[in-house]
Amino acid sequence: MTTHPRTCAAATPTTPEDMVRARATELQAFATTGEFDSLATEYGFTTSDLSDRYIQALLDLAGIDYDGLRQSEILWATSGANLVRKAATGPALTVWSAATLDAFTVCGASGRMIWHETFGVEMVDGVEAATLSAEKAIELAAHALAEWGGDAGVLRLNLARSRGLDFARLHRIATTASLVLDIATVPVRNPAAEQCTWPDEVRWRTVDLHELWDAAS
């Protein structure tokens, strides 16, 4: 749960409506109900009446569907638990991921290159490139899971770099693909990083996706 520092405005009595109007831009950047709850506690919107007014003000004045977000969090928590149970009997996959500003590289469990292509568009920075490469790695694992015919699996995603990446987004993408994601940062002796300047493209459809199977599984 994120704690937000009390401002001068919060030190004086205010209404839920006034607070939402004053901080609408900040509130729209919140990603969890816990953040909204923390701020409500700071302002004293803890009674049933004030809490209801706060939630209604979020919707009416800032376009924030608090109740919808709560339901989404509950759904993710439930589906996540179910996914973990299913993945326990599915395949264990390992993928290595790395990128330059020009191309991404994905390797299988043994370190063999499985997918290497240029981005086709200019990357803004290394974070964007690493993010897209990680997403490609999850996409590849999803294809492997489908080929295996399982309901769910576990994916160990070894990243050459992770600073600045949105891990929550990667987990959501993996969950959508019925994969439980285990992320590790392996900057040294990462085969994807070692091969990321390979001059030729490698298309994953030409490679046996059993290369993603973890040898230990």
PDB file of C-alpha atoms in Angstrom:
ATOM      1  CA  MET A   1       0.000   0.000   0.000  1.00  0.00           C
ATOM      2  CA  THR A   2       1.373   3.380  -0.976  1.00  0.00           C
ATOM      3  CA  THR A   3       1.384   6.133   1.642  1.00  0.00           C
ATOM      4  CA  HIS A   4       0.984   9.632   0.343  1.00  0.00           C
ATOM      5  CA  PRO A   5       2.378  12.589   2.323  1.00  0.00           C
ATOM      6  CA  ARG A   6      -0.252  14.835   3.856  1.00  0.00           C
ATOM      7  CA  THR A   7      -0.504  18.190   2.155  1.00  0.00           C
ATOM      8  CA  CYS A   8      -1.423  21.487   3.769  1.00  0.00           C
ATOM      9  CA  ALA A   9      -4.927  21.149   2.347  1.00  0.00           C
ATOM     10  CA  ALA A  10      -5.351  17.827   4.121  1.00  0.00           C
ATOM     11  CA  ALA A  11      -4.523  19.417   7.466  1.00  0.00           C
ATOM     12  CA  THR A  12      -7.752  21.437   7.378  1.00  0.00           C
ATOM     13  CA  PRO A  13     -11.312  20.078   7.135  1.00  0.00           C
ATOM     14  CA  THR A  14     -12.340  19.338   3.563  1.00  0.00           C
ATOM     15  CA  THR A  15     -15.028  17.398   1.788  1.00  0.00           C
ATOM     16  CA  PRO A  16     -14.473  14.345  -0.381  1.00  0.00           C
ATOM     17  CA  GLU A  17     -15.691  16.334  -3.343  1.00  0.00           C
ATOM     18  CA  ASP A  18     -13.251  19.209  -2.720  1.00  0.00           C
ATOM     19  CA  MET A  19     -10.325  16.842  -2.273  1.00  0.00           C
ATOM     20  CA  VAL A  20     -11.067  14.911  -5.477  1.00  0.00           C
ATOM     21  CA  ARG A  21     -11.401  18.158  -7.448  1.00  0.00           C
ATOM     22  CA  ALA A  22      -8.093  19.452  -6.084  1.00  0.00           C
ATOM     23  CA  ARG A  23      -6.153  16.242  -6.669  1.00  0.00           C
ATOM     24  CA  ALA A  24      -7.898  14.738  -9.696  1.00  0.00           C
ATOM     25  CA  THR A  25      -4.752  14.534 -11.846  1.00  0.00           C
ATOM     26  CA  GLU A  26      -2.806  12.777  -9.093  1.00  0.00           C
ATOM     27  CA  LEU A  27      -5.691  10.398  -8.368  1.00  0.00           C
ATOM     28  CA  GLN A  28      -5.951   9.397 -12.011  1.00  0.00           C
ATOM     29  CA  ALA A  29      -2.393   8.047 -11.816  1.00  0.00           C
ATOM     30  CA  PHE A  30      -3.266   5.627  -8.992  1.00  0.00           C
ATOM     31  CA  ALA A  31      -3.275   1.958  -9.981  1.00  0.00           C
ATOM     32  CA  THR A  32      -4.705   0.171  -6.914  1.00  0.00           C
ATOM     33  CA  THR A  33      -7.603   0.618  -4.510  1.00  0.00           C
ATOM     34  CA  GLY A  34      -5.055   0.526  -1.703  1.00  0.00           C
ATOM     35  CA  GLU A  35      -3.724   3.899  -2.843  1.00  0.00           C
ATOM     36  CA  PHE A  36      -7.205   5.408  -2.801  1.00  0.00           C
ATOM     37  CA  ASP A  37      -7.887   3.868   0.615  1.00  0.00           C
ATOM     38  CA  SER A  38      -4.651   5.270   2.028  1.00  0.00           C
ATOM     39  CA  LEU A  39      -5.535   8.769   0.923  1.00  0.00           C
ATOM     40  CA  ALA A  40      -9.068   8.443   2.295  1.00  0.00           C
ATOM     41  CA  THR A  41      -7.626   7.527   5.678  1.00  0.00           C
ATOM     42  CA  GLU A  42      -5.325  10.565   5.617  1.00  0.00           C
ATOM     43  CA  TYR A  43      -8.297  12.838   5.025  1.00  0.00           C
ATOM     44  CA  GLY A  44     -10.546  11.088   7.519  1.00  0.00           C
ATOM     45  CA  PHE A  45     -13.036   9.752   4.976  1.00  0.00           C
ATOM     46  CA  THR A  46     -13.509   6.617   7.049  1.00  0.00           C
ATOM     47  CA  THR A  47     -17.175   6.744   8.029  1.00  0.00           C
ATOM     48  CA  SER A  48     -19.717   4.990   5.824  1.00  0.00           C
ATOM     49  CA  ASP A  49     -21.185   8.288   4.606  1.00  0.00           C
ATOM     50  CA  LEU A  50     -17.864   9.968   3.817  1.00  0.00           C
ATOM     51  CA  SER A  51     -16.489   6.817   2.202  1.00  0.00           C
ATOM     52  CA  ASP A  52     -19.524   6.545  -0.078  1.00  0.00           C
ATOM     53  CA  ARG A  53     -19.210  10.232  -1.003  1.00  0.00           C
ATOM     54  CA  TYR A  54     -15.519   9.788  -1.741  1.00  0.00           C
ATOM     55  CA  ILE A  55     -16.116   6.824  -4.042  1.00  0.00           C
ATOM     56  CA  GLN A  56     -18.927   8.666  -5.823  1.00  0.00           C
ATOM     57  CA  ALA A  57     -16.768  11.790  -6.194  1.00  0.00           C
ATOM     58  CA  LEU A  58     -13.997   9.710  -7.745  1.00  0.00           C
ATOM     59  CA  LEU A  59     -16.440   8.520 -10.394  1.00  0.00           C
ATOM     60  CA  ASP A  60     -18.303  11.791 -10.996  1.00  0.00           C
ATOM     61  CA  LEU A  61     -15.428  14.272 -10.779  1.00  0.00           C
ATOM     62  CA  ALA A  62     -12.366  12.288 -11.877  1.00  0.00           C
ATOM     63  CA  GLY A  63     -13.821   9.471 -13.977  1.00  0.00           C
ATOM     64  CA  ILE A  64     -12.363   6.815 -11.666  1.00  0.00           C
ATOM     65  CA  ASP A  65     -14.435   3.654 -11.185  1.00  0.00           C
ATOM     66  CA  TYR A  66     -13.272   2.596  -7.718  1.00  0.00           C
ATOM     67  CA  ASP A  67     -15.779  -0.260  -7.433  1.00  0.00           C
ATOM     68  CA  GLY A  68     -14.802  -1.533 -10.870  1.00  0.00           C
ATOM     69  CA  LEU A  69     -11.132  -1.469  -9.915  1.00  0.00           C
ATOM     70  CA  ARG A  70     -11.915  -3.388  -6.733  1.00  0.00           C
ATOM     71  CA  GLN A  71     -13.745  -6.059  -8.691  1.00  0.00           C
ATOM     72  CA  SER A  72     -10.825  -6.325 -11.115  1.00  0.00           C
ATOM     73  CA  GLU A  73      -8.401  -6.806  -8.230  1.00  0.00           C
ATOM     74  CA  ILE A  74     -10.578  -9.545  -6.762  1.00  0.00           C
ATOM     75  CA  LEU A  75     -10.832 -11.221 -10.155  1.00  0.00           C
ATOM     76  CA  TRP A  76      -7.059 -11.103 -10.675  1.00  0.00           C
ATOM     77  CA  ALA A  77      -6.432 -12.516  -7.212  1.00  0.00           C
ATOM     78  CA  THR A  78      -8.882 -15.367  -7.777  1.00  0.00           C
ATOM     79  CA  SER A  79      -7.719 -16.195 -11.288  1.00  0.00           C
ATOM     80  CA  GLY A  80      -4.108 -16.002 -10.138  1.00  0.00           C
ATOM     81  CA  ALA A  81      -4.688 -18.597  -7.425  1.00  0.00           C
ATOM     82  CA  ASN A  82      -6.464 -20.895  -9.867  1.00  0.00           C
ATOM     83  CA  LEU A  83      -3.705 -20.427 -12.417  1.00  0.00           C
ATOM     84  CA  VAL A  84      -1.006 -21.418  -9.940  1.00  0.00           C
ATOM     85  CA  ARG A  85      -2.848 -24.657  -9.162  1.00  0.00           C
ATOM     86  CA  LYS A  86      -3.217 -25.488 -12.857  1.00  0.00           C
ATOM     87  CA  ALA A  87       0.383 -24.559 -13.660  1.00  0.00           C
ATOM     88  CA  ALA A  88       1.654 -27.008 -11.042  1.00  0.00           C
ATOM     89  CA  THR A  89       0.763 -29.884 -13.382  1.00  0.00           C
ATOM     90  CA  GLY A  90       1.826 -28.110 -16.576  1.00  0.00           C
ATOM     91  CA  PRO A  91       5.186 -27.618 -18.268  1.00  0.00           C
ATOM     92  CA  ALA A  92       8.046 -25.605 -16.795  1.00  0.00           C
ATOM     93  CA  LEU A  93       9.495 -23.319 -19.455  1.00  0.00           C
ATOM     94  CA  THR A  94      12.630 -21.186 -19.435  1.00  0.00           C
ATOM     95  CA  VAL A  95      13.300 -18.260 -21.750  1.00  0.00           C
ATOM     96  CA  TRP A  96      16.205 -15.807 -21.948  1.00  0.00           C
ATOM     97  CA  SER A  97      15.493 -12.275 -23.153  1.00  0.00           C
ATOM     98  CA  ALA A  98      17.650  -9.327 -24.205  1.00  0.00           C
ATOM     99  CA  ALA A  99      17.509  -6.400 -26.604  1.00  0.00           C
ATOM    100  CA  THR A 100      19.422  -3.616 -28.257  1.00  0.00           C
ATOM    101  CA  LEU A 101      17.691  -0.500 -29.547  1.00  0.00           C
ATOM    102  CA  ASP A 102      17.461  -2.254 -32.913  1.00  0.00           C
ATOM    103  CA  ALA A 103      16.512  -5.866 -32.207  1.00  0.00           C
ATOM    104  CA  PHE A 104      15.253  -8.327 -29.607  1.00  0.00           C
ATOM    105  CA  THR A 105      16.627 -11.790 -28.874  1.00  0.00           C
ATOM    106  CA  VAL A 106      14.902 -14.686 -27.175  1.00  0.00           C
ATOM    107  CA  CYS A 107      16.703 -17.926 -26.329  1.00  0.00           C
ATOM    108  CA  GLY A 108      15.437 -21.280 -25.105  1.00  0.00           C
ATOM    109  CA  ALA A 109      16.321 -23.044 -21.878  1.00  0.00           C
ATOM    110  CA  SER A 110      19.662 -24.296 -23.184  1.00  0.00           C
ATOM    111  CA  GLY A 111      20.652 -20.855 -24.462  1.00  0.00           C
ATOM    112  CA  ARG A 112      20.003 -21.595 -28.118  1.00  0.00           C
ATOM    113  CA  MET A 113      18.617 -18.631 -30.051  1.00  0.00           C
ATOM    114  CA  ILE A 114      14.935 -19.144 -30.835  1.00  0.00           C
ATOM    115  CA  TRP A 115      13.797 -15.721 -32.004  1.00  0.00           C
ATOM    116  CA  HIS A 116      15.819 -12.735 -33.196  1.00  0.00           C
ATOM    117  CA  GLU A 117      14.293  -9.895 -35.195  1.00  0.00           C
ATOM    118  CA  THR A 118      14.613  -6.169 -35.634  1.00  0.00           C
ATOM    119  CA  PHE A 119      11.895  -4.112 -33.984  1.00  0.00           C
ATOM    120  CA  GLY A 120      10.785  -2.452 -37.181  1.00  0.00           C
ATOM    121  CA  VAL A 121      10.184   0.789 -35.308  1.00  0.00           C
ATOM    122  CA  GLU A 122      12.596   3.061 -33.500  1.00  0.00           C
ATOM    123  CA  MET A 123      12.885   2.356 -29.785  1.00  0.00           C
ATOM    124  CA  VAL A 124      12.758   5.353 -27.457  1.00  0.00           C
ATOM    125  CA  ASP A 125      15.185   3.884 -24.933  1.00  0.00           C
ATOM    126  CA  GLY A 126      16.540   0.690 -23.445  1.00  0.00           C
ATOM    127  CA  VAL A 127      13.535   0.263 -21.157  1.00  0.00           C
ATOM    128  CA  GLU A 128      11.144   0.208 -24.094  1.00  0.00           C
ATOM    129  CA  ALA A 129      13.359  -2.245 -25.974  1.00  0.00           C
ATOM    130  CA  ALA A 130      13.764  -4.562 -22.972  1.00  0.00           C
ATOM    131  CA  THR A 131      10.021  -4.426 -22.314  1.00  0.00           C
ATOM    132  CA  LEU A 132       9.118  -5.427 -25.862  1.00  0.00           C
ATOM    133  CA  SER A 133      11.689  -8.214 -25.816  1.00  0.00           C
ATOM    134  CA  ALA A 134      10.200  -9.548 -22.573  1.00  0.00           C
ATOM    135  CA  GLU A 135       6.731  -9.419 -24.105  1.00  0.00           C
ATOM    136  CA  LYS A 136       8.005 -11.356 -27.131  1.00  0.00           C
ATOM    137  CA  ALA A 137       9.473 -13.960 -24.781  1.00  0.00           C
ATOM    138  CA  ILE A 138       6.096 -14.404 -23.076  1.00  0.00           C
ATOM    139  CA  GLU A 139       4.415 -14.637 -26.477  1.00  0.00           C
ATOM    140  CA  LEU A 140       6.837 -17.376 -27.488  1.00  0.00           C
ATOM    141  CA  ALA A 141       6.187 -19.293 -24.269  1.00  0.00           C
ATOM    142  CA  ALA A 142       2.463 -19.046 -24.924  1.00  0.00           C
ATOM    143  CA  HIS A 143       2.987 -20.694 -28.308  1.00  0.00           C
ATOM    144  CA  ALA A 144       5.005 -23.437 -26.624  1.00  0.00           C
ATOM    145  CA  LEU A 145       2.263 -24.004 -24.057  1.00  0.00           C
ATOM    146  CA  ALA A 146      -0.348 -24.256 -26.811  1.00  0.00           C
ATOM    147  CA  GLU A 147       1.845 -26.747 -28.685  1.00  0.00           C
ATOM    148  CA  TRP A 148       2.161 -28.807 -25.508  1.00  0.00           C
ATOM    149  CA  GLY A 149      -1.622 -28.742 -25.115  1.00  0.00           C
ATOM    150  CA  GLY A 150      -1.659 -27.787 -21.440  1.00  0.00           C
ATOM    151  CA  ASP A 151      -4.067 -25.526 -19.588  1.00  0.00           C
ATOM    152  CA  ALA A 152      -1.290 -23.620 -17.830  1.00  0.00           C
ATOM    153  CA  GLY A 153       2.447 -23.599 -17.199  1.00  0.00           C
ATOM    154  CA  VAL A 154       5.272 -21.865 -15.383  1.00  0.00           C
ATOM    155  CA  LEU A 155       7.615 -19.535 -17.249  1.00  0.00           C
ATOM    156  CA  ARG A 156      11.029 -18.624 -15.904  1.00  0.00           C
ATOM    157  CA  LEU A 157      11.891 -15.389 -17.719  1.00  0.00           C
ATOM    158  CA  ASN A 158      15.580 -14.469 -17.434  1.00  0.00           C
ATOM    159  CA  LEU A 159      16.074 -10.820 -18.354  1.00  0.00           C
ATOM    160  CA  ALA A 160      19.345  -9.186 -19.299  1.00  0.00           C
ATOM    161  CA  ARG A 161      18.070  -5.982 -17.682  1.00  0.00           C
ATOM    162  CA  SER A 162      15.008  -5.172 -15.599  1.00  0.00           C
ATOM    163  CA  ARG A 163      15.439  -1.622 -14.329  1.00  0.00           C
ATOM    164  CA  GLY A 164      12.428   0.469 -15.250  1.00  0.00           C
ATOM    165  CA  LEU A 165      10.322  -2.443 -16.499  1.00  0.00           C
ATOM    166  CA  ASP A 166       6.667  -2.686 -15.507  1.00  0.00           C
ATOM    167  CA  PHE A 167       6.648  -6.085 -13.820  1.00  0.00           C
ATOM    168  CA  ALA A 168       2.934  -5.902 -13.038  1.00  0.00           C
ATOM    169  CA  ARG A 169       2.166  -5.493 -16.748  1.00  0.00           C
ATOM    170  CA  LEU A 170       4.386  -8.453 -17.668  1.00  0.00           C
ATOM    171  CA  HIS A 171       2.657 -10.610 -15.065  1.00  0.00           C
ATOM    172  CA  ARG A 172      -0.746  -9.607 -16.449  1.00  0.00           C
ATOM    173  CA  ILE A 173       0.315 -10.493 -19.992  1.00  0.00           C
ATOM    174  CA  ALA A 174       1.624 -13.858 -18.794  1.00  0.00           C
ATOM    175  CA  THR A 175      -1.542 -14.554 -16.810  1.00  0.00           C
ATOM    176  CA  THR A 176      -3.639 -13.851 -19.896  1.00  0.00           C
ATOM    177  CA  ALA A 177      -1.545 -16.505 -21.662  1.00  0.00           C
ATOM    178  CA  SER A 178      -2.125 -18.979 -18.761  1.00  0.00           C
ATOM    179  CA  LEU A 179       1.475 -18.692 -17.593  1.00  0.00           C
ATOM    180  CA  VAL A 180       2.736 -18.172 -14.060  1.00  0.00           C
ATOM    181  CA  LEU A 181       5.670 -15.812 -14.498  1.00  0.00           C
ATOM    182  CA  ASP A 182       8.902 -16.110 -12.543  1.00  0.00           C
ATOM    183  CA  ILE A 183      11.180 -13.197 -13.452  1.00  0.00           C
ATOM    184  CA  ALA A 184      14.923 -13.134 -12.800  1.00  0.00           C
ATOM    185  CA  THR A 185      17.528 -10.560 -13.805  1.00  0.00           C
ATOM    186  CA  VAL A 186      20.616 -12.258 -15.225  1.00  0.00           C
ATOM    187  CA  PRO A 187      22.882  -9.618 -16.789  1.00  0.00           C
ATOM    188  CA  VAL A 188      25.999 -11.837 -16.844  1.00  0.00           C
ATOM    189  CA  ARG A 189      26.236 -14.998 -18.957  1.00  0.00           C
ATOM    190  CA  ASN A 190      22.817 -14.352 -20.397  1.00  0.00           C
ATOM    191  CA  PRO A 191      22.849 -16.142 -23.785  1.00  0.00           C
ATOM    192  CA  ALA A 192      20.286 -13.728 -25.239  1.00  0.00           C
ATOM    193  CA  ALA A 193      22.498 -10.770 -24.370  1.00  0.00           C
ATOM    194  CA  GLU A 194      25.559 -12.542 -25.735  1.00  0.00           C
ATOM    195  CA  GLN A 195      23.820 -13.102 -29.085  1.00  0.00           C
ATOM    196  CA  CYS A 196      21.793  -9.894 -29.348  1.00  0.00           C
ATOM    197  CA  THR A 197      23.985  -8.451 -32.122  1.00  0.00           C
ATOM    198  CA  TRP A 198      23.566 -11.509 -34.364  1.00  0.00           C
ATOM    199  CA  PRO A 199      23.369 -10.175 -37.945  1.00  0.00           C
ATOM    200  CA  ASP A 200      20.668 -12.503 -39.276  1.00  0.00           C
ATOM    201  CA  GLU A 201      17.032 -12.889 -38.323  1.00  0.00           C
ATOM    202  CA  VAL A 202      15.840 -16.093 -36.673  1.00  0.00           C
ATOM    203  CA  ARG A 203      12.107 -16.838 -36.878  1.00  0.00           C
ATOM    204  CA  TRP A 204      10.646 -18.885 -34.072  1.00  0.00           C
ATOM    205  CA  ARG A 205       8.381 -20.887 -36.400  1.00  0.00           C
ATOM    206  CA  THR A 206      11.464 -22.594 -37.832  1.00  0.00           C
ATOM    207  CA  VAL A 207      12.627 -23.835 -34.411  1.00  0.00           C
ATOM    208  CA  ASP A 208      11.415 -26.681 -32.201  1.00  0.00           C
ATOM    209  CA  LEU A 209       9.636 -25.024 -29.260  1.00  0.00           C
ATOM    210  CA  HIS A 210      10.666 -27.894 -27.006  1.00  0.00           C
ATOM    211  CA  GLU A 211      13.826 -25.822 -26.728  1.00  0.00           C
ATOM    212  CA  LEU A 212      11.884 -23.838 -24.082  1.00  0.00           C
ATOM    213  CA  TRP A 213      11.399 -26.841 -21.820  1.00  0.00           C
ATOM    214  CA  ASP A 214      13.388 -26.565 -18.628  1.00  0.00           C
ATOM    215  CA  ALA A 215      15.834 -29.468 -18.634  1.00  0.00           C
ATOM    216  CA  ALA A 216      15.267 -29.938 -14.907  1.00  0.00           C
ATOM    217  CA  SER A 217      11.493 -30.407 -15.292  1.00  0.00           C
TER     218      SER A 217
END
